Coordinates of C-alpha atoms and ligand atoms in Angstrom, one line a residue:
M977 CA 33.3 -10.7 -11.2
T978 CA 31.4 -8.2 -13.5
I979 CA 28.5 -6.1 -12.3
H980 CA 26.3 -8.3 -14.5
A981 CA 27.5 -11.5 -12.9
F982 CA 27.1 -10.0 -9.5
Q983 CA 23.5 -9.1 -10.3
R984 CA 22.9 -12.7 -11.4
S985 CA 24.4 -14.0 -8.2
L986 CA 22.1 -11.8 -6.2
E987 CA 19.1 -13.0 -8.2
Q988 CA 20.2 -16.6 -7.5
K989 CA 20.5 -16.0 -3.8
L990 CA 17.1 -14.2 -3.7
T991 CA 15.6 -17.2 -5.5
E992 CA 17.0 -19.5 -2.8
L993 CA 15.4 -17.2 -0.2
G994 CA 12.0 -17.8 -1.8
A995 CA 11.6 -14.3 -3.3
E996 CA 8.5 -14.1 -5.5
S997 CA 10.2 -11.7 -8.0
P998 CA 13.9 -12.5 -7.6
R999 CA 15.0 -10.7 -10.8
F1000 CA 13.2 -7.5 -9.9
D1001 CA 14.3 -7.7 -6.3
A1002 CA 17.9 -8.2 -7.4
A1003 CA 17.8 -5.1 -9.5
Q1004 CA 16.4 -3.1 -6.6
L1005 CA 19.0 -4.5 -4.2
L1006 CA 21.8 -3.7 -6.6
R1007 CA 20.6 -0.1 -7.0
W1008 CA 20.7 0.2 -3.2
L1009 CA 24.1 -1.4 -2.8
S1010 CA 25.7 0.7 -5.6
G1011 CA 23.8 4.0 -5.1
Q1012 CA 23.5 4.0 -8.9
E1013 CA 20.5 4.2 -11.1
Q1014 CA 19.3 1.3 -13.3
A1015 CA 20.5 3.0 -16.5
W1016 CA 24.0 3.5 -15.1
L1017 CA 24.1 -0.2 -14.0
I1018 CA 23.1 -1.4 -17.5
A1019 CA 25.7 0.8 -19.2
H1020 CA 28.4 -0.5 -16.8
A1021 CA 27.3 -4.2 -16.7
A1022 CA 30.6 -5.4 -18.0
D1023 CA 32.7 -3.4 -15.5
P1024 CA 34.3 -5.2 -12.6
C1025 CA 32.0 -5.2 -9.5
P1026 CA 33.5 -3.1 -6.6
E1027 CA 34.5 -5.2 -3.7
D1028 CA 32.5 -3.3 -1.1
W1029 CA 29.2 -4.0 -3.0
Q1030 CA 29.9 -7.6 -2.6
S1031 CA 30.7 -7.4 1.1
R1032 CA 27.7 -5.2 1.9
S1033 CA 25.5 -7.6 0.0
E1034 CA 26.4 -10.3 2.5
D1035 CA 25.0 -8.2 5.4
A1036 CA 21.9 -7.4 3.4
L1037 CA 21.3 -11.0 2.5
A1038 CA 21.7 -12.0 6.2
R1039 CA 19.0 -9.5 7.1
L1040 CA 16.7 -10.8 4.4
R1041 CA 17.4 -14.4 5.6
G1042 CA 16.2 -13.3 9.0
G1043 CA 12.8 -12.4 7.4
E1044 CA 13.3 -8.6 7.1
P1045 CA 11.3 -7.4 4.1
L1046 CA 13.4 -6.1 1.2
Q1047 CA 11.3 -3.0 1.2
Y1048 CA 12.3 -2.1 4.8
L1049 CA 16.0 -2.7 4.0
L1050 CA 15.8 -0.4 1.0
G1051 CA 13.8 2.2 2.9
E1052 CA 11.6 2.9 -0.1
W1053 CA 9.3 1.1 -2.5
E1054 CA 7.5 2.0 -5.7
F1055 CA 3.7 2.3 -5.9
Y1056 CA 1.8 3.6 -8.9
G1057 CA 5.0 5.1 -10.4
L1058 CA 5.8 6.9 -7.1
T1059 CA 8.7 6.2 -4.8
L1060 CA 7.4 6.0 -1.2
A1061 CA 9.5 6.0 2.0
V1062 CA 8.7 2.9 4.0
G1063 CA 10.2 1.1 7.0
P1064 CA 9.4 -0.7 10.2
G1065 CA 6.0 0.4 11.6
V1066 CA 4.3 1.1 8.3
L1067 CA 2.5 -1.3 5.9
I1068 CA 4.5 -1.9 2.6
P1069 CA 2.5 -0.7 -0.4
R1070 CA 1.3 -3.7 -2.5
A1071 CA 0.9 -3.8 -6.3
D1072 CA -2.6 -5.3 -5.6
T1073 CA -3.6 -2.0 -4.1
E1074 CA -3.2 -0.3 -7.5
T1075 CA -6.5 -1.9 -8.4
V1076 CA -8.2 0.2 -5.7
V1077 CA -6.6 3.4 -7.0
D1078 CA -7.9 2.5 -10.5
A1079 CA -11.4 1.9 -9.2
C1080 CA -11.4 5.3 -7.5
L1081 CA -10.1 7.1 -10.6
E1082 CA -12.8 5.4 -12.8
R1083 CA -15.5 6.7 -10.5
L1084 CA -14.3 10.2 -9.8
T1085 CA -16.2 12.6 -12.0
P1086 CA -14.1 14.6 -14.4
S1087 CA -15.6 17.8 -12.9
S1088 CA -12.9 19.6 -11.1
G1089 CA -11.9 19.6 -7.5
P1090 CA -13.1 16.5 -5.8
V1091 CA -12.6 16.2 -2.0
I1092 CA -11.2 12.8 -1.1
W1093 CA -10.5 11.1 2.2
D1094 CA -8.1 8.2 2.5
L1095 CA -8.7 6.4 5.8
C1096 CA -5.9 4.2 7.4
S1097 CA -3.6 5.8 4.9
G1098 CA -0.3 4.2 6.2
S1099 CA 2.5 5.4 3.9
G1100 CA 0.0 7.4 2.0
A1101 CA 0.2 5.1 -1.1
I1102 CA -3.5 5.5 -2.2
A1103 CA -3.7 9.2 -1.3
L1104 CA -0.5 10.1 -3.1
A1105 CA -1.4 8.0 -6.2
L1106 CA -4.7 9.7 -6.5
A1107 CA -3.1 13.1 -5.9
S1108 CA -0.6 12.4 -8.8
C1109 CA -3.4 11.6 -11.2
R1110 CA -5.9 14.2 -10.0
P1111 CA -4.0 17.4 -9.3
D1112 CA -7.3 19.2 -8.9
A1113 CA -8.3 17.0 -5.9
R1114 CA -7.9 18.0 -2.3
I1115 CA -7.1 14.9 -0.2
L1116 CA -7.2 14.2 3.5
A1117 CA -5.1 11.2 4.6
A1118 CA -6.1 9.9 8.1
E1119 CA -3.8 7.6 10.0
F1120 CA -3.7 6.4 13.7
S1121 CA -0.2 5.1 14.3
D1122 CA 2.6 7.5 15.2
E1123 CA 5.1 5.5 13.3
A1124 CA 3.1 5.3 10.1
L1125 CA 2.2 9.0 10.4
S1126 CA 5.9 9.9 10.2
Y1127 CA 6.3 8.1 6.9
L1128 CA 3.0 9.6 5.7
R1129 CA 4.2 13.1 6.5
R1130 CA 7.5 12.5 4.8
N1131 CA 5.9 11.1 1.6
I1132 CA 3.4 14.0 1.5
A1133 CA 6.2 16.5 1.8
A1134 CA 8.1 14.8 -1.0
L1135 CA 5.3 14.2 -3.4
A1136 CA 2.2 16.4 -2.8
P1137 CA 2.8 19.1 -0.3
G1138 CA -0.2 21.4 -0.1
Q1139 CA -2.5 18.9 -1.9
V1140 CA -2.6 16.1 0.6
E1141 CA -3.1 16.8 4.3
A1142 CA -2.3 14.2 7.1
V1143 CA -4.5 14.0 10.1
Q1144 CA -4.0 11.7 13.1
T1145 CA -7.2 10.0 14.2
D1146 CA -8.7 6.6 15.1
V1147 CA -11.2 6.2 12.3
L1148 CA -13.1 3.6 14.3
T1149 CA -14.1 6.3 16.8
R1150 CA -13.7 9.6 15.0
L1151 CA -13.9 10.6 11.4
P1152 CA -12.7 14.0 10.1
D1153 CA -15.4 16.8 10.0
G1154 CA -17.3 17.7 6.9
V1155 CA -18.3 15.9 3.7
C1156 CA -16.4 14.6 0.7
D1157 CA -16.9 13.1 -2.8
L1158 CA -14.9 9.9 -2.2
I1159 CA -13.8 7.9 0.8
V1160 CA -11.2 5.2 0.1
S1161 CA -9.7 2.9 2.7
N1162 CA -7.3 -0.1 2.8
P1163 CA -8.1 -0.9 6.4
P1164 CA -6.6 -3.9 8.4
Y1165 CA -8.6 -6.9 7.2
I1166 CA -6.8 -10.1 8.0
T1167 CA -8.8 -12.6 10.1
G1168 CA -7.6 -14.1 13.4
A1169 CA -7.1 -17.4 11.7
D1170 CA -5.1 -16.0 8.8
M1171 CA -2.9 -14.0 11.2
Q1172 CA -1.5 -17.4 12.2
T1173 CA -0.3 -18.1 8.7
L1174 CA 1.6 -14.9 7.8
S1175 CA 5.0 -15.2 6.1
P1176 CA 8.0 -14.1 8.2
Q1177 CA 8.2 -11.0 6.0
V1178 CA 4.6 -10.0 6.7
R1179 CA 5.2 -10.6 10.4
H1180 CA 7.7 -7.8 10.3
E1181 CA 4.9 -5.4 9.4
P1182 CA 2.7 -3.7 12.0
E1183 CA -0.1 -5.9 13.3
L1184 CA -2.1 -2.7 13.7
A1185 CA -2.2 -2.4 9.9
L1186 CA -3.1 -6.1 9.3
Y1187 CA -5.4 -7.5 11.9
G1188 CA -9.1 -6.7 11.2
G1189 CA -10.6 -8.4 14.2
E1190 CA -11.5 -12.1 14.5
D1191 CA -13.6 -12.2 11.3
G1192 CA -11.6 -9.5 9.6
L1193 CA -14.6 -7.3 9.1
R1194 CA -14.3 -4.9 12.1
F1195 CA -13.3 -1.8 10.1
Y1196 CA -15.8 -2.5 7.3
R1197 CA -18.7 -2.8 9.7
Q1198 CA -17.8 0.5 11.4
L1199 CA -16.9 2.5 8.3
T1200 CA -19.8 1.5 6.2
R1201 CA -22.0 2.8 9.0
S1202 CA -20.0 6.0 9.8
C1203 CA -18.9 7.1 6.3
Y1204 CA -22.3 7.3 4.7
D1205 CA -23.2 10.7 6.3
H1206 CA -19.8 12.1 5.3
L1207 CA -20.4 11.5 1.6
R1208 CA -22.2 13.9 -0.6
P1209 CA -25.1 12.3 -2.5
G1210 CA -23.5 10.5 -5.4
G1211 CA -20.2 10.1 -3.5
W1212 CA -18.4 6.8 -3.3
L1213 CA -17.0 4.6 -0.5
I1214 CA -14.3 2.3 -1.9
F1215 CA -12.4 -0.4 0.1
E1216 CA -9.5 -2.7 -0.5
I1217 CA -10.7 -6.1 0.7
G1218 CA -9.2 -9.5 1.4
Y1219 CA -9.4 -12.5 -0.9
D1220 CA -12.4 -14.0 1.0
Q1221 CA -14.4 -10.8 1.5
G1222 CA -15.9 -10.4 -1.9
E1223 CA -19.4 -11.2 -0.6
S1224 CA -19.3 -10.0 3.0
V1225 CA -18.2 -6.4 2.3
P1226 CA -20.6 -5.8 -0.6
E1227 CA -23.3 -7.1 1.7
L1228 CA -22.4 -4.6 4.5
L1229 CA -22.5 -1.8 1.9
R1230 CA -25.9 -2.8 0.7
Q1231 CA -27.2 -3.1 4.2
R1232 CA -26.2 0.5 4.9
G1233 CA -28.1 1.7 1.9
F1234 CA -25.2 2.1 -0.6
A1235 CA -26.2 1.7 -4.3
E1236 CA -24.3 0.5 -7.3
V1237 CA -22.3 -1.8 -5.1
F1238 CA -19.5 -3.5 -6.9
C1239 CA -16.6 -5.9 -6.3
Q1240 CA -13.5 -6.0 -8.5
T1241 CA -10.7 -8.5 -8.8
D1242 CA -7.0 -7.7 -8.9
L1243 CA -4.6 -8.7 -11.7
A1244 CA -4.3 -12.2 -10.2
G1245 CA -8.1 -12.6 -10.4
V1246 CA -8.6 -12.3 -6.6
P1247 CA -11.4 -10.1 -5.1
R1248 CA -9.5 -7.0 -4.1
C1249 CA -11.8 -4.0 -4.1
A1250 CA -15.4 -3.3 -3.1
G1251 CA -17.4 -0.1 -3.0
G1252 CA -20.8 1.6 -3.3
R1253 CA -22.4 4.9 -3.9
R1254 CA -24.5 7.1 -1.7
P1255 CA -27.7 7.4 -3.8
L1256 CA -28.2 10.8 -5.5
Ligands
LIG56 N1 -2.7 -7.0 1.7 C1 -2.1 -7.2 3.0 C2 -1.6 -8.6 3.1 O1 -2.4 -9.5 2.8 C3 -3.1 -6.9 4.0 C4 -3.3 -5.4 4.1 C5 -4.4 -5.1 5.0 O2 -4.8 -5.8 6.0 N2 -5.0 -4.0 4.7 O3 -0.5 -8.9 3.4

């Protein structure tokens, strides 16, 4: 079997497993099995496929069949053009969250040196994407879970040492000291009812990063209240939100006195991001 044919067979098996992007996932899996970059694999597509790639793919596919997310198996995943270390105990960065990064970048003033807090940072996806686009920013990434924090620290060390700082705190009870220009957060927001309907893959992810209390709004209620006084006048609070929170979260922001409240959809047209500005 050629490398090309092997890749096609992986794609086929991933399709049977119900993967949403089997072609992309097969390419990622092949890179992992081979230890080779995409360009090398394309150049060698007609070569015979080494036997051990095939045997190792059987183990990998068995793990995927058991519901293990591909991202945990690979140990890394791409977000906003960055490769982040991920694994059990940390939320996998979603492409949808790139909408939140864009919403932040649009609202940061071009003036230099914004101070940004990323609360519930997880792997550091949002913090590190912002760091890569705004080298002038100083960013604090707050995370509660020990396991997530170890991925966060690794990702910071690899991608933005000195620019992003990790702090361990429960943001529901204690925010960092001081004031900043932007607070962004992708908190746990799944409702009790929706927690019952998660796919086997999402069930492998930490409940701590998913469950937002019975109505999903626990973190938004607390953070809209507590973040306001930590923002400079004119500063923004920007959240990732769930598909059905496009009215409730903007309402919480308005109630707390935020102005210019907005809600944006992701590329699939689903409400994904809401925010507001502390009045000047
Ligand atoms: N976007 C994630 C999901 O629906 C949830 C992330 C979160 O709760 N912050 O699987």
